[in-house]
Short mmCIF file of C-alpha atoms and ligand atoms in Angstrom, two decimals:
data_model
loop_
_atom_site.label_atom_id
_atom_site.label_comp_id
_atom_site.label_asym_id
_atom_site.label_seq_id
_atom_site.Cartn_x
_atom_site.Cartn_y
_atom_site.Cartn_z
CA MET A 186 -0.12 -0.07 -0.28
CA SER A 187 1.14 3.65 -0.63
CA PHE A 188 1.68 6.23 1.45
CA TRP A 189 -1.05 8.07 0.54
CA GLU A 190 -3.58 4.55 -0.10
CA VAL A 191 -1.97 4.75 3.51
CA THR A 192 -3.43 8.34 4.84
CA GLN A 193 -6.39 8.29 3.20
CA PHE A 194 -7.82 5.39 5.21
CA LEU A 195 -6.74 6.12 8.31
CA LEU A 196 -8.48 8.75 7.43
CA ASP A 197 -11.04 7.85 7.31
CA GLY A 198 -10.82 6.68 10.91
CA PHE A 199 -9.89 9.68 11.56
CA TYR A 200 -13.39 11.13 10.09
CA ILE A 201 -14.62 8.62 12.21
CA SER A 202 -12.53 10.57 15.72
CA LEU A 203 -13.14 13.89 14.69
CA LEU A 204 -17.37 13.09 14.82
CA ILE A 205 -16.97 11.29 18.36
CA PHE A 206 -14.84 14.78 19.15
CA ALA A 207 -17.61 17.07 17.66
CA VAL A 208 -20.68 14.88 19.37
CA THR A 209 -19.09 15.20 22.59
CA LEU A 210 -18.69 18.42 22.98
CA VAL A 211 -21.60 20.12 20.91
CA CYS A 212 -23.64 17.90 22.91
CA GLY A 213 -21.59 17.48 26.43
CA ALA A 214 -20.83 21.08 26.83
CA PRO A 215 -24.76 22.56 27.05
CA LEU A 216 -25.52 19.37 29.14
CA GLY A 217 -22.69 19.90 31.96
CA LEU A 218 -24.87 22.86 32.17
CA PRO A 219 -27.99 21.72 34.37
CA ILE A 220 -25.85 18.96 35.63
CA ALA A 221 -23.62 21.88 37.34
CA PHE A 222 -26.87 23.78 38.27
CA CYS A 223 -27.89 20.63 40.03
CA SER A 224 -24.66 20.10 41.95
CA MET A 225 -25.44 23.85 42.96
CA SER A 226 -29.37 23.46 43.98
CA ARG A 227 -30.37 24.36 47.48
CA PHE A 228 -33.00 22.32 47.67
CA LYS A 229 -30.88 18.70 49.24
CA PRO A 230 -32.21 15.28 46.87
CA VAL A 231 -31.65 17.38 43.69
CA LYS A 232 -27.46 18.21 44.82
CA ALA A 233 -27.59 14.78 45.81
CA ILE A 234 -27.98 12.91 43.09
CA SER A 235 -26.82 14.97 41.01
CA LYS A 236 -23.30 15.06 43.27
CA VAL A 237 -23.15 11.21 42.92
CA VAL A 238 -23.97 11.01 39.49
CA VAL A 239 -21.02 12.63 38.90
CA TRP A 240 -18.81 11.02 41.18
CA ILE A 241 -19.36 7.36 39.57
CA VAL A 242 -19.29 8.87 35.51
CA ARG A 243 -15.84 10.64 37.05
CA GLY A 244 -14.95 8.06 39.13
CA VAL A 245 -15.03 5.05 36.61
CA PRO A 246 -13.26 4.14 33.36
CA LEU A 247 -14.65 5.66 30.35
CA MET A 248 -13.91 2.50 28.38
CA LEU A 249 -16.33 1.30 30.91
CA GLN A 250 -18.82 3.32 30.59
CA ILE A 251 -18.55 2.19 26.66
CA PHE A 252 -19.45 -1.54 28.15
CA ILE A 253 -21.62 -0.52 30.30
CA ILE A 254 -24.17 1.64 27.56
CA TYR A 255 -23.38 -0.91 24.67
CA TYR A 256 -24.52 -4.06 26.79
CA ALA A 257 -26.61 -2.67 29.33
CA PRO A 258 -30.20 -2.30 27.55
CA GLY A 259 -29.72 -5.96 26.62
CA LEU A 260 -29.81 -7.26 29.71
CA LEU A 261 -32.10 -4.75 31.18
CA PHE A 262 -35.35 -5.97 28.16
CA LYS A 263 -33.39 -8.94 28.40
CA ASP A 264 -32.71 -9.15 25.01
CA GLN A 265 -31.03 -12.20 23.40
CA ILE A 266 -29.67 -8.83 20.56
CA PRO A 267 -28.59 -5.95 22.60
CA LEU A 268 -30.23 -3.24 21.00
CA PHE A 269 -27.08 -1.84 19.47
CA SER A 270 -26.29 -4.24 17.96
CA ARG A 271 -29.64 -4.68 15.89
CA LEU A 272 -29.55 -0.72 15.50
CA ASP A 273 -25.95 -1.83 13.83
CA ARG A 274 -27.57 -4.08 11.63
CA TYR A 275 -30.59 -2.20 10.93
CA PHE A 276 -28.11 0.83 9.45
CA PHE A 277 -26.15 -2.23 7.61
CA ILE A 278 -29.00 -2.77 6.03
CA ASN A 279 -30.27 -0.41 5.13
CA TYR A 280 -27.47 2.72 4.74
CA GLY A 281 -24.25 -0.34 4.32
CA ILE A 282 -22.94 1.32 7.54
CA ASN A 283 -21.64 -1.23 9.70
CA ASP A 284 -20.60 0.13 12.44
CA ALA A 285 -23.29 3.27 13.28
CA GLY A 286 -25.26 1.66 16.18
CA ARG A 287 -21.82 0.96 18.35
CA ILE A 288 -20.40 4.52 16.98
CA ILE A 289 -24.11 5.67 19.20
CA ALA A 290 -23.51 3.65 21.84
CA VAL A 291 -20.05 5.76 22.40
CA LEU A 292 -21.55 8.88 21.44
CA ILE A 293 -23.66 8.67 24.79
CA ALA A 294 -21.03 7.66 27.32
CA PHE A 295 -19.26 10.19 26.27
CA THR A 296 -21.36 12.64 25.88
CA ILE A 297 -22.20 11.82 29.43
CA ASN A 298 -18.76 11.34 30.75
CA TYR A 299 -17.93 14.73 29.16
CA ALA A 300 -21.03 16.51 30.33
CA CYS A 301 -20.26 15.21 34.13
CA TYR A 302 -17.06 16.85 33.40
CA PHE A 303 -17.56 20.07 32.18
CA SER A 304 -20.31 20.35 34.77
CA GLU A 305 -17.84 20.76 37.52
CA ILE A 306 -15.40 23.32 35.34
CA TYR A 307 -18.93 25.16 35.31
CA ARG A 308 -19.96 24.72 38.54
CA GLY A 309 -15.89 25.77 39.71
CA GLY A 310 -15.88 28.74 37.65
CA ILE A 311 -19.38 30.35 38.63
CA GLU A 312 -18.43 29.76 42.89
CA SER A 313 -15.22 30.86 42.03
CA ILE A 314 -16.96 34.56 41.57
CA SER A 315 -16.88 36.29 44.54
CA LYS A 316 -20.29 37.06 46.24
CA GLY A 317 -20.23 41.35 45.96
CA GLN A 318 -20.36 40.83 42.51
CA TYR A 319 -23.95 39.56 42.50
CA GLU A 320 -24.30 42.00 45.51
CA ALA A 321 -23.57 44.73 43.65
CA GLY A 322 -25.94 43.54 40.57
CA TYR A 323 -28.58 43.25 43.20
CA VAL A 324 -27.79 46.67 45.22
CA LEU A 325 -28.37 48.33 41.66
CA GLY A 326 -31.69 46.42 41.19
CA LEU A 327 -31.34 43.76 38.65
CA THR A 328 -33.46 41.07 38.59
CA LYS A 329 -31.46 37.51 39.67
CA GLN A 330 -31.72 36.33 35.52
CA GLN A 331 -29.61 39.89 34.72
CA ILE A 332 -27.52 39.66 36.66
CA PHE A 333 -26.13 36.42 35.99
CA ARG A 334 -25.93 36.82 32.25
CA LYS A 335 -25.18 40.79 31.94
CA ILE A 336 -22.59 40.37 34.40
CA ILE A 337 -21.49 36.41 36.12
CA LEU A 338 -21.60 34.71 32.80
CA LYS A 339 -18.51 36.66 30.78
CA GLN A 340 -15.99 36.32 33.93
CA VAL A 341 -17.03 32.81 34.22
CA ILE A 342 -15.98 32.10 31.23
CA GLN A 343 -13.05 33.80 31.56
CA ARG A 344 -11.86 31.29 34.01
CA ILE A 345 -13.91 28.13 32.56
CA VAL A 346 -11.39 28.92 29.57
CA PRO A 347 -7.88 27.41 30.71
CA PRO A 348 -9.65 24.09 32.63
CA MET A 349 -12.11 23.89 29.00
CA SER A 350 -9.27 23.53 26.89
CA ASN A 351 -7.12 20.88 29.00
CA GLU A 352 -10.66 18.52 28.75
CA ILE A 353 -10.73 19.31 25.09
CA ILE A 354 -7.88 18.38 23.70
CA THR A 355 -7.99 15.00 26.40
CA LEU A 356 -11.03 14.36 24.45
CA ILE A 357 -9.70 14.27 20.95
CA LYS A 358 -7.67 11.51 22.27
CA ASP A 359 -9.71 9.93 24.53
CA THR A 360 -11.98 9.19 20.92
CA ALA A 361 -9.01 6.05 20.44
CA LEU A 362 -11.31 4.68 23.54
CA ALA A 363 -14.16 3.99 21.16
CA ASN A 364 -11.48 1.07 19.90
CA CYS A 365 -13.31 -1.16 23.17
CA ILE A 366 -16.61 -1.53 21.39
CA VAL A 367 -14.92 -2.05 17.34
CA VAL A 368 -15.42 1.00 16.42
CA CYS A 369 -13.08 1.69 12.91
CA GLU A 370 -12.03 5.25 14.04
CA ILE A 371 -8.12 5.99 13.68
CA ILE A 372 -6.48 3.08 15.49
CA LYS A 373 -8.75 0.47 14.71
CA GLN A 374 -7.77 1.60 11.16
CA ALA A 375 -4.20 1.42 11.55
CA ASN A 376 -4.31 -2.23 13.79
CA GLU A 377 -6.47 -2.77 11.02
CA LEU A 378 -3.57 -2.67 8.49
CA ALA A 379 -1.36 -4.08 11.25
CA ALA A 380 -3.46 -7.74 10.92
CA THR A 381 -4.23 -7.49 7.69
CA LYS A 382 -0.95 -5.95 5.62
CA ALA A 383 1.13 -6.60 8.56
CA LEU A 384 1.95 -2.94 7.88
CA ILE A 385 3.08 -1.75 11.69
CA TRP A 386 4.28 2.28 10.76
CA PRO A 387 1.23 3.27 10.25
CA LEU A 388 -0.12 2.94 13.75
CA PHE A 389 2.23 5.09 14.64
CA TYR A 390 1.51 7.62 12.01
CA THR A 391 -1.52 7.98 13.50
CA GLY A 392 -0.06 10.32 16.42
CA ALA A 393 0.66 12.96 12.97
CA PHE A 394 -3.99 13.04 12.89
CA TYR A 395 -3.43 13.70 16.38
CA LEU A 396 -1.04 16.01 17.14
CA LEU A 397 -2.60 18.22 14.44
CA PHE A 398 -5.54 18.55 14.98
CA VAL A 399 -4.19 19.09 18.66
CA GLY A 400 -2.06 22.23 17.37
CA MET A 401 -5.00 23.45 15.61
CA LEU A 402 -6.90 23.45 18.94
CA THR A 403 -4.51 25.25 20.81
CA ILE A 404 -4.42 28.11 18.17
CA ILE A 405 -8.19 28.40 18.43
CA LEU A 406 -8.37 28.41 22.09
CA GLY A 407 -5.05 30.57 22.94
CA LYS A 408 -6.93 33.03 20.57
CA VAL A 409 -10.44 33.01 22.63
CA GLU A 410 -8.54 33.15 25.78
CA LYS A 411 -6.50 35.98 24.42
CA LYS A 412 -9.89 37.59 23.36
CA LEU A 413 -11.28 37.22 26.58
CA SER A 414 -8.24 38.29 28.24
CA TYR A 415 -8.90 42.76 27.71
CA PHE A 416 -10.48 42.32 31.73
CA ARG A 417 -9.78 40.07 34.72
CA SER A 418 -11.92 39.58 37.35
CA MET B 275 -41.27 64.50 58.18
CA ALA B 276 -38.56 62.53 57.57
CA LEU B 277 -37.18 60.81 54.35
CA LEU B 278 -36.07 57.35 56.07
CA ILE B 279 -37.41 55.78 59.44
CA ALA B 280 -35.54 52.95 60.67
CA GLU B 281 -37.75 52.00 63.68
CA ASN B 282 -36.44 48.67 65.93
CA LEU B 283 -34.73 46.99 63.44
CA LYS B 284 -32.83 43.96 65.17
CA LYS B 285 -31.30 40.83 62.96
CA ASN B 286 -29.67 37.77 64.44
CA PHE B 287 -27.22 35.37 62.60
CA GLY B 288 -27.67 31.94 63.75
CA LYS B 289 -27.56 32.63 68.20
CA THR B 290 -25.82 35.52 67.52
CA GLU B 291 -27.57 38.96 67.98
CA VAL B 292 -26.10 41.43 65.55
CA LEU B 293 -28.80 44.67 65.66
CA LYS B 294 -30.71 44.80 68.75
CA GLY B 295 -33.25 47.35 68.23
CA ILE B 296 -31.84 50.14 65.13
CA SER B 297 -34.22 53.33 65.57
CA PHE B 298 -33.43 56.64 63.28
CA SER B 299 -34.83 58.68 61.60
CA LEU B 300 -33.12 61.16 58.71
CA GLU B 301 -33.92 63.86 56.98
CA LYS B 302 -33.98 64.83 53.44
CA GLY B 303 -30.07 66.34 52.36
CA GLN B 304 -28.84 64.77 55.78
CA VAL B 305 -25.76 63.45 56.10
CA LEU B 306 -25.64 60.52 58.77
CA ALA B 307 -21.98 59.22 59.73
CA ILE B 308 -22.21 56.40 61.74
CA ILE B 309 -18.94 55.12 63.57
CA GLY B 310 -17.95 52.55 65.61
CA SER B 311 -15.49 49.96 66.37
CA SER B 312 -15.13 46.11 63.96
CA GLY B 313 -18.44 44.01 64.47
CA SER B 314 -21.18 46.05 66.68
CA GLY B 315 -23.50 45.94 63.33
CA LYS B 316 -22.47 48.55 61.13
CA THR B 317 -22.15 46.76 57.47
CA THR B 318 -25.47 44.57 58.73
CA LEU B 319 -27.39 47.45 59.81
CA LEU B 320 -26.80 48.84 55.99
CA ARG B 321 -27.34 45.42 54.39
CA CYS B 322 -30.48 45.88 56.28
CA LEU B 323 -31.69 49.03 54.74
CA ASN B 324 -30.84 48.07 51.45
CA PHE B 325 -32.25 44.56 51.32
CA LEU B 326 -29.29 42.29 51.25
CA GLU B 327 -30.15 41.10 54.70
CA LEU B 328 -33.92 41.18 55.74
CA PRO B 329 -34.17 42.31 59.84
CA ASP B 330 -36.04 39.68 61.66
CA GLU B 331 -37.86 42.33 63.48
CA GLY B 332 -38.58 46.34 62.63
CA SER B 333 -39.28 48.07 60.12
CA ILE B 334 -38.24 50.53 57.27
CA THR B 335 -40.34 53.37 55.64
CA VAL B 336 -39.19 55.89 53.52
CA GLY B 337 -41.17 59.06 52.29
CA ASP B 338 -44.25 57.70 53.02
CA LYS B 339 -43.88 54.38 51.79
CA VAL B 340 -43.40 51.34 54.55
CA LEU B 341 -41.15 49.11 52.31
CA ILE B 342 -41.16 46.30 55.30
CA ASP B 343 -42.96 45.97 58.38
CA CYS B 344 -41.61 42.43 60.29
CA ALA B 345 -44.64 42.65 62.30
CA LYS B 346 -46.80 42.28 59.43
CA ALA B 347 -46.68 38.00 58.31
CA GLU B 348 -46.70 38.90 54.43
CA THR B 349 -42.99 37.88 53.47
CA LEU B 350 -41.72 39.89 50.80
CA ASP B 351 -41.37 38.48 47.09
CA ASP B 352 -38.23 38.76 45.24
CA GLU B 353 -39.60 41.38 42.99
CA THR B 354 -40.83 43.82 45.85
CA ILE B 355 -37.71 42.84 47.62
CA ARG B 356 -35.72 44.59 44.06
CA GLN B 357 -38.14 47.22 44.45
CA ASN B 358 -37.49 48.26 47.75
CA ARG B 359 -33.98 47.94 47.13
CA LEU B 360 -34.27 50.93 44.60
CA HIS B 361 -34.65 53.70 47.15
CA PHE B 362 -31.36 52.82 48.12
CA GLY B 363 -27.40 53.06 46.77
CA LEU B 364 -24.31 50.93 48.18
CA VAL B 365 -20.70 51.55 47.62
CA PHE B 366 -19.25 48.51 48.57
CA GLN B 367 -15.97 49.01 51.46
CA ASN B 368 -14.25 47.03 48.01
CA PHE B 369 -15.95 48.74 44.96
CA ASN B 370 -17.16 45.45 43.47
CA LEU B 371 -17.02 46.55 40.03
CA PHE B 372 -18.26 44.82 37.37
CA PRO B 373 -14.96 43.65 35.64
CA GLN B 374 -16.00 43.15 32.15
CA TYR B 375 -17.76 46.03 31.40
CA SER B 376 -15.58 49.98 30.70
CA VAL B 377 -15.75 52.67 32.83
CA LEU B 378 -18.87 54.01 31.61
CA GLY B 379 -20.01 50.85 31.02
CA ASN B 380 -20.30 50.43 34.54
CA VAL B 381 -22.45 53.25 34.83
CA THR B 382 -24.16 52.39 32.12
CA LEU B 383 -25.45 48.74 32.57
CA ALA B 384 -28.17 48.81 35.36
CA PRO B 385 -30.40 52.36 34.04
CA THR B 386 -30.27 50.41 30.14
CA LEU B 387 -31.29 47.29 32.14
CA LEU B 388 -33.91 48.13 33.60
CA LYS B 389 -35.20 50.97 30.74
CA LYS B 390 -34.08 54.44 32.63
CA GLY B 391 -34.88 56.50 29.41
CA THR B 392 -33.02 55.93 25.78
CA PRO B 393 -29.64 55.03 25.19
CA GLU B 394 -28.61 58.43 24.24
CA GLU B 395 -29.94 60.04 28.28
CA ILE B 396 -28.59 56.99 29.82
CA GLU B 397 -24.78 57.57 28.33
CA ALA B 398 -25.30 61.35 28.32
CA ASN B 399 -26.67 60.37 32.13
CA ALA B 400 -22.97 58.57 33.08
CA ARG B 401 -21.10 61.17 31.53
CA ARG B 402 -21.45 63.81 33.78
CA LEU B 403 -21.87 61.63 36.49
CA LEU B 404 -18.54 59.98 35.66
CA ASP B 405 -17.65 63.82 35.99
CA GLN B 406 -19.51 65.14 38.90
CA VAL B 407 -16.08 62.63 39.71
CA GLY B 408 -13.66 63.44 38.15
CA LEU B 409 -12.89 60.35 35.70
CA SER B 410 -13.79 62.18 32.26
CA ASP B 411 -10.76 60.78 30.51
CA LYS B 412 -11.20 57.04 32.02
CA LEU B 413 -14.38 56.57 30.12
CA GLU B 414 -13.12 53.79 28.07
CA ASN B 415 -10.57 52.03 30.37
CA TYR B 416 -11.27 48.96 32.66
CA PRO B 417 -11.09 48.33 36.17
CA HIS B 418 -8.01 46.81 36.81
CA GLN B 419 -6.30 49.18 35.15
CA LEU B 420 -7.45 52.63 37.58
CA SER B 421 -6.62 52.88 41.11
CA GLY B 422 -8.13 52.37 43.93
CA GLY B 423 -9.48 55.86 44.00
CA GLN B 424 -10.99 55.70 40.97
CA GLN B 425 -12.09 52.60 40.91
CA GLN B 426 -14.12 53.45 43.62
CA ARG B 427 -15.10 56.88 42.28
CA VAL B 428 -17.06 55.00 39.61
CA ALA B 429 -18.98 52.84 42.29
CA ILE B 430 -19.69 56.07 43.93
CA ALA B 431 -21.11 57.76 40.06
CA ARG B 432 -22.49 53.40 39.63
CA ALA B 433 -24.68 54.21 42.27
CA LEU B 434 -25.29 58.03 41.33
CA ALA B 435 -26.94 56.94 38.02
CA LEU B 436 -30.04 55.60 39.22
CA GLN B 437 -30.68 58.38 41.62
CA PRO B 438 -31.31 56.50 45.04
CA GLU B 439 -33.10 58.77 48.00
CA VAL B 440 -30.68 57.43 50.36
CA LEU B 441 -27.39 56.63 49.37
CA CYS B 442 -24.83 54.01 51.66
CA PHE B 443 -20.94 53.79 52.15
CA ASP B 444 -19.57 50.88 54.14
CA GLU B 445 -16.26 52.23 54.43
CA PRO B 446 -15.56 53.70 51.09
CA THR B 447 -11.66 54.72 52.00
CA SER B 448 -11.12 51.61 54.68
CA ALA B 449 -9.59 49.90 51.33
CA LEU B 450 -7.96 52.02 49.70
CA ASP B 451 -3.96 53.16 50.14
CA PRO B 452 -3.90 56.79 52.24
CA GLU B 453 -2.82 59.04 49.42
CA LEU B 454 -5.79 57.79 47.95
CA THR B 455 -8.81 58.71 50.08
CA GLY B 456 -8.57 62.30 49.85
CA GLU B 457 -10.15 62.53 46.31
CA VAL B 458 -12.84 59.56 47.43
CA LEU B 459 -13.93 62.19 50.72
CA ARG B 460 -13.91 64.89 48.35
CA VAL B 461 -16.24 63.44 45.92
CA ILE B 462 -18.76 62.77 49.10
CA ARG B 463 -18.30 65.92 50.25
CA GLY B 464 -19.28 67.45 46.79
CA LEU B 465 -22.27 65.01 47.17
CA LYS B 466 -22.85 66.48 50.39
CA ASN B 467 -23.33 69.76 48.74
CA ARG B 468 -25.35 68.84 46.28
CA ASP B 469 -28.03 67.94 48.85
CA THR B 470 -27.78 63.98 48.58
CA THR B 471 -29.23 61.85 51.45
CA MET B 472 -26.54 59.75 52.75
CA ILE B 473 -25.57 57.84 55.27
CA VAL B 474 -21.60 56.74 55.34
CA VAL B 475 -19.99 54.35 57.40
CA THR B 476 -16.73 55.25 58.40
CA HIS B 477 -13.26 55.04 60.42
CA GLU B 478 -11.93 58.88 58.92
CA MET B 479 -13.45 61.17 61.94
CA GLU B 480 -12.05 64.51 60.71
CA PHE B 481 -14.34 64.09 58.18
CA ALA B 482 -17.27 62.51 60.03
CA ARG B 483 -17.37 65.60 61.76
CA GLU B 484 -16.92 67.97 58.67
CA VAL B 485 -19.27 66.24 56.88
CA ALA B 486 -22.51 65.42 58.82
CA ASP B 487 -25.41 66.73 60.15
CA VAL B 488 -25.96 63.78 62.99
CA VAL B 489 -23.83 61.32 63.94
CA MET B 490 -24.48 58.09 65.37
CA TYR B 491 -22.03 55.66 67.53
CA MET B 492 -23.05 51.91 67.37
CA ALA B 493 -22.04 49.63 69.59
CA ASP B 494 -22.42 45.48 70.29
CA GLY B 495 -25.90 46.21 67.58
CA VAL B 496 -27.00 49.38 69.82
CA ILE B 497 -26.96 52.87 68.95
CA GLU B 498 -24.67 54.57 71.58
CA GLU B 499 -25.19 57.49 71.30
CA MET B 500 -26.68 59.25 68.18
CA GLY B 501 -26.20 63.50 67.90
CA THR B 502 -24.99 66.17 66.24
CA PRO B 503 -20.93 66.33 65.13
CA GLU B 504 -20.43 68.22 68.19
CA GLN B 505 -22.53 66.60 70.69
CA VAL B 506 -20.88 63.33 69.91
CA PHE B 507 -17.33 64.65 69.44
CA ASP B 508 -16.77 66.83 71.57
CA ASN B 509 -19.66 66.41 74.69
CA PRO B 510 -20.05 62.53 74.63
CA GLN B 511 -22.57 61.81 77.52
CA SER B 512 -21.48 57.88 77.41
CA GLU B 513 -18.16 56.61 78.92
CA LYS B 514 -18.53 53.86 75.82
CA THR B 515 -18.55 56.37 73.91
CA ARG B 516 -15.60 58.34 74.89
CA SER B 517 -13.35 55.23 75.06
CA PHE B 518 -13.68 54.66 71.72
CA LEU B 519 -12.94 58.33 70.30
CA HIS B 520 -10.46 58.58 73.24
CA GLY B 521 -8.97 54.53 71.03
CA ALA B 522 -9.48 56.85 67.80
CA HIS B 523 -7.42 59.57 68.57
CA GLU B 524 -5.00 57.80 69.96
CA LYS B 525 -4.45 55.81 66.30
CA PHE B 526 -3.77 58.76 64.53
N1 ADP C 627 -23.94 36.33 57.31
C1 ADP C 627 -23.40 36.53 58.35
N2 ADP C 627 -23.77 35.04 59.30
C2 ADP C 627 -23.59 35.21 60.53
N3 ADP C 627 -22.26 36.32 61.51
C3 ADP C 627 -22.25 37.35 60.48
C4 ADP C 627 -22.84 37.28 59.54
N4 ADP C 627 -22.45 38.16 58.86
C5 ADP C 627 -22.35 39.73 59.96
N5 ADP C 627 -22.31 38.64 60.71
C6 ADP C 627 -21.60 38.62 62.57
O1 ADP C 627 -22.10 40.19 62.59
C7 ADP C 627 -21.35 41.03 63.51
C8 ADP C 627 -21.39 42.17 63.05
O2 ADP C 627 -20.55 41.99 61.40
P1 ADP C 627 -20.20 44.23 60.65
O3 ADP C 627 -21.94 44.10 60.92
O4 ADP C 627 -19.88 43.12 59.81
O5 ADP C 627 -20.12 44.63 61.76
P2 ADP C 627 -19.24 44.97 61.34
O6 ADP C 627 -19.70 46.41 59.62
O7 ADP C 627 -19.96 46.71 62.61
O8 ADP C 627 -17.63 45.61 62.07
C9 ADP C 627 -20.32 40.48 63.50
O9 ADP C 627 -19.66 39.96 64.77
C10 ADP C 627 -19.68 39.63 62.30
O10 ADP C 627 -18.82 38.81 62.77
MG1 MG C 628 -17.80 46.43 58.39
#
């Protein structure tokens, strides 16, 4: 196989890695917000449930969570063929894609997992804003919503950009875990070449894809951070 | 008739009684200076007036409007509390400016959100106030680019922008380097000349004597002594007041 053929083959896998990355970010980042608010709720049961969920999700390996999401529906409903295998078959028959069901399982696991990590970053950011900022808003006769939207939010965003950047960079590398239920992400593709064509170098070559992407992310996130550095809170 | 009447205000935090029955009244245009050692409840009193805390007992009346009367069973909803706050302004010890807004933005934010006029009117008013506190050349700066004294003057302009009936100051110069207190005190003096009704918690005794119509000395949650500056500073009746003033004098 030529270098370009290998590149093409690995790119097919990297698109899946990028898909997992994008969906996790687009779904997980907003989902983290209600979880953060639950964790800060004054209503004790909501707070407790939220804290336990976050504790479990952050305390258990993501790989295990992928397995659990993948196998749990079948066990729960005493179904011989797991839900996601059915989806796999459905998509294969109708669209000729062979791992769509498993990709969905991975997307669910990643989204939940990252939403919990994000929620802790949001919570830390929100709780780090001094009480004085809220009180300054209150004495000016502003409502709670106005204070949050117009005063607190931007300060929180400024503070969470660096930890979010770390999480986002970890996320692209974590997509390799999809491997565990045989989703054809880039490392799975490289392994495929090792198994069928006895080519080892493509496995090392995958590193270049990650590095390129992380480099891009670093530049973009650095720009965002810089853009928000015009004030100091 | 008095503009502000506070009657028998009491406030507990758990088991500690912080305010033990504070009563006073203030005429329109008067300046009340509150002095007293730390922990005597001065901040808590200002916070009750600004509805950052709700008193456990007592009542607060502004003009002919009873804002809160703890003797009545009703609990105030968020909207009523918010409306009540608009009668007062509060300038904090540590300014609490909004860091992501420029000087001008800090002053226009609340009037804009509360729709207190057209954007042009609000901005013109903010420029006028910032000119009044001597910051016309800093309109586009951000709070972190200002000295403490400048930040406090922005905070005063921000509070004035909503035209509160009573403007409260909680130790406005305590967080400042000594050489910066003058510019803030000058602004407060200027407000007195414009007949702004003010309550100023301060440790600056000379300033209190000069600017106040009434001086209140608080100790352990009660008003130990209250009167004109001459009465309180030159002829204190209570032993506690005498020893406090003596101690304050020693420091300088
Ligand atoms: N939120 C609070 N919870 C518990 N105790 C408080 C709270 N706020 C103030 N206190 C207590 O009330 C007392 C008076 O405080 P404060 O009003 O800040 O006094 P001052 O401003 O005169 O120094 C202090 O003993 C303080 O510890
Ligand atoms: Mg105080």
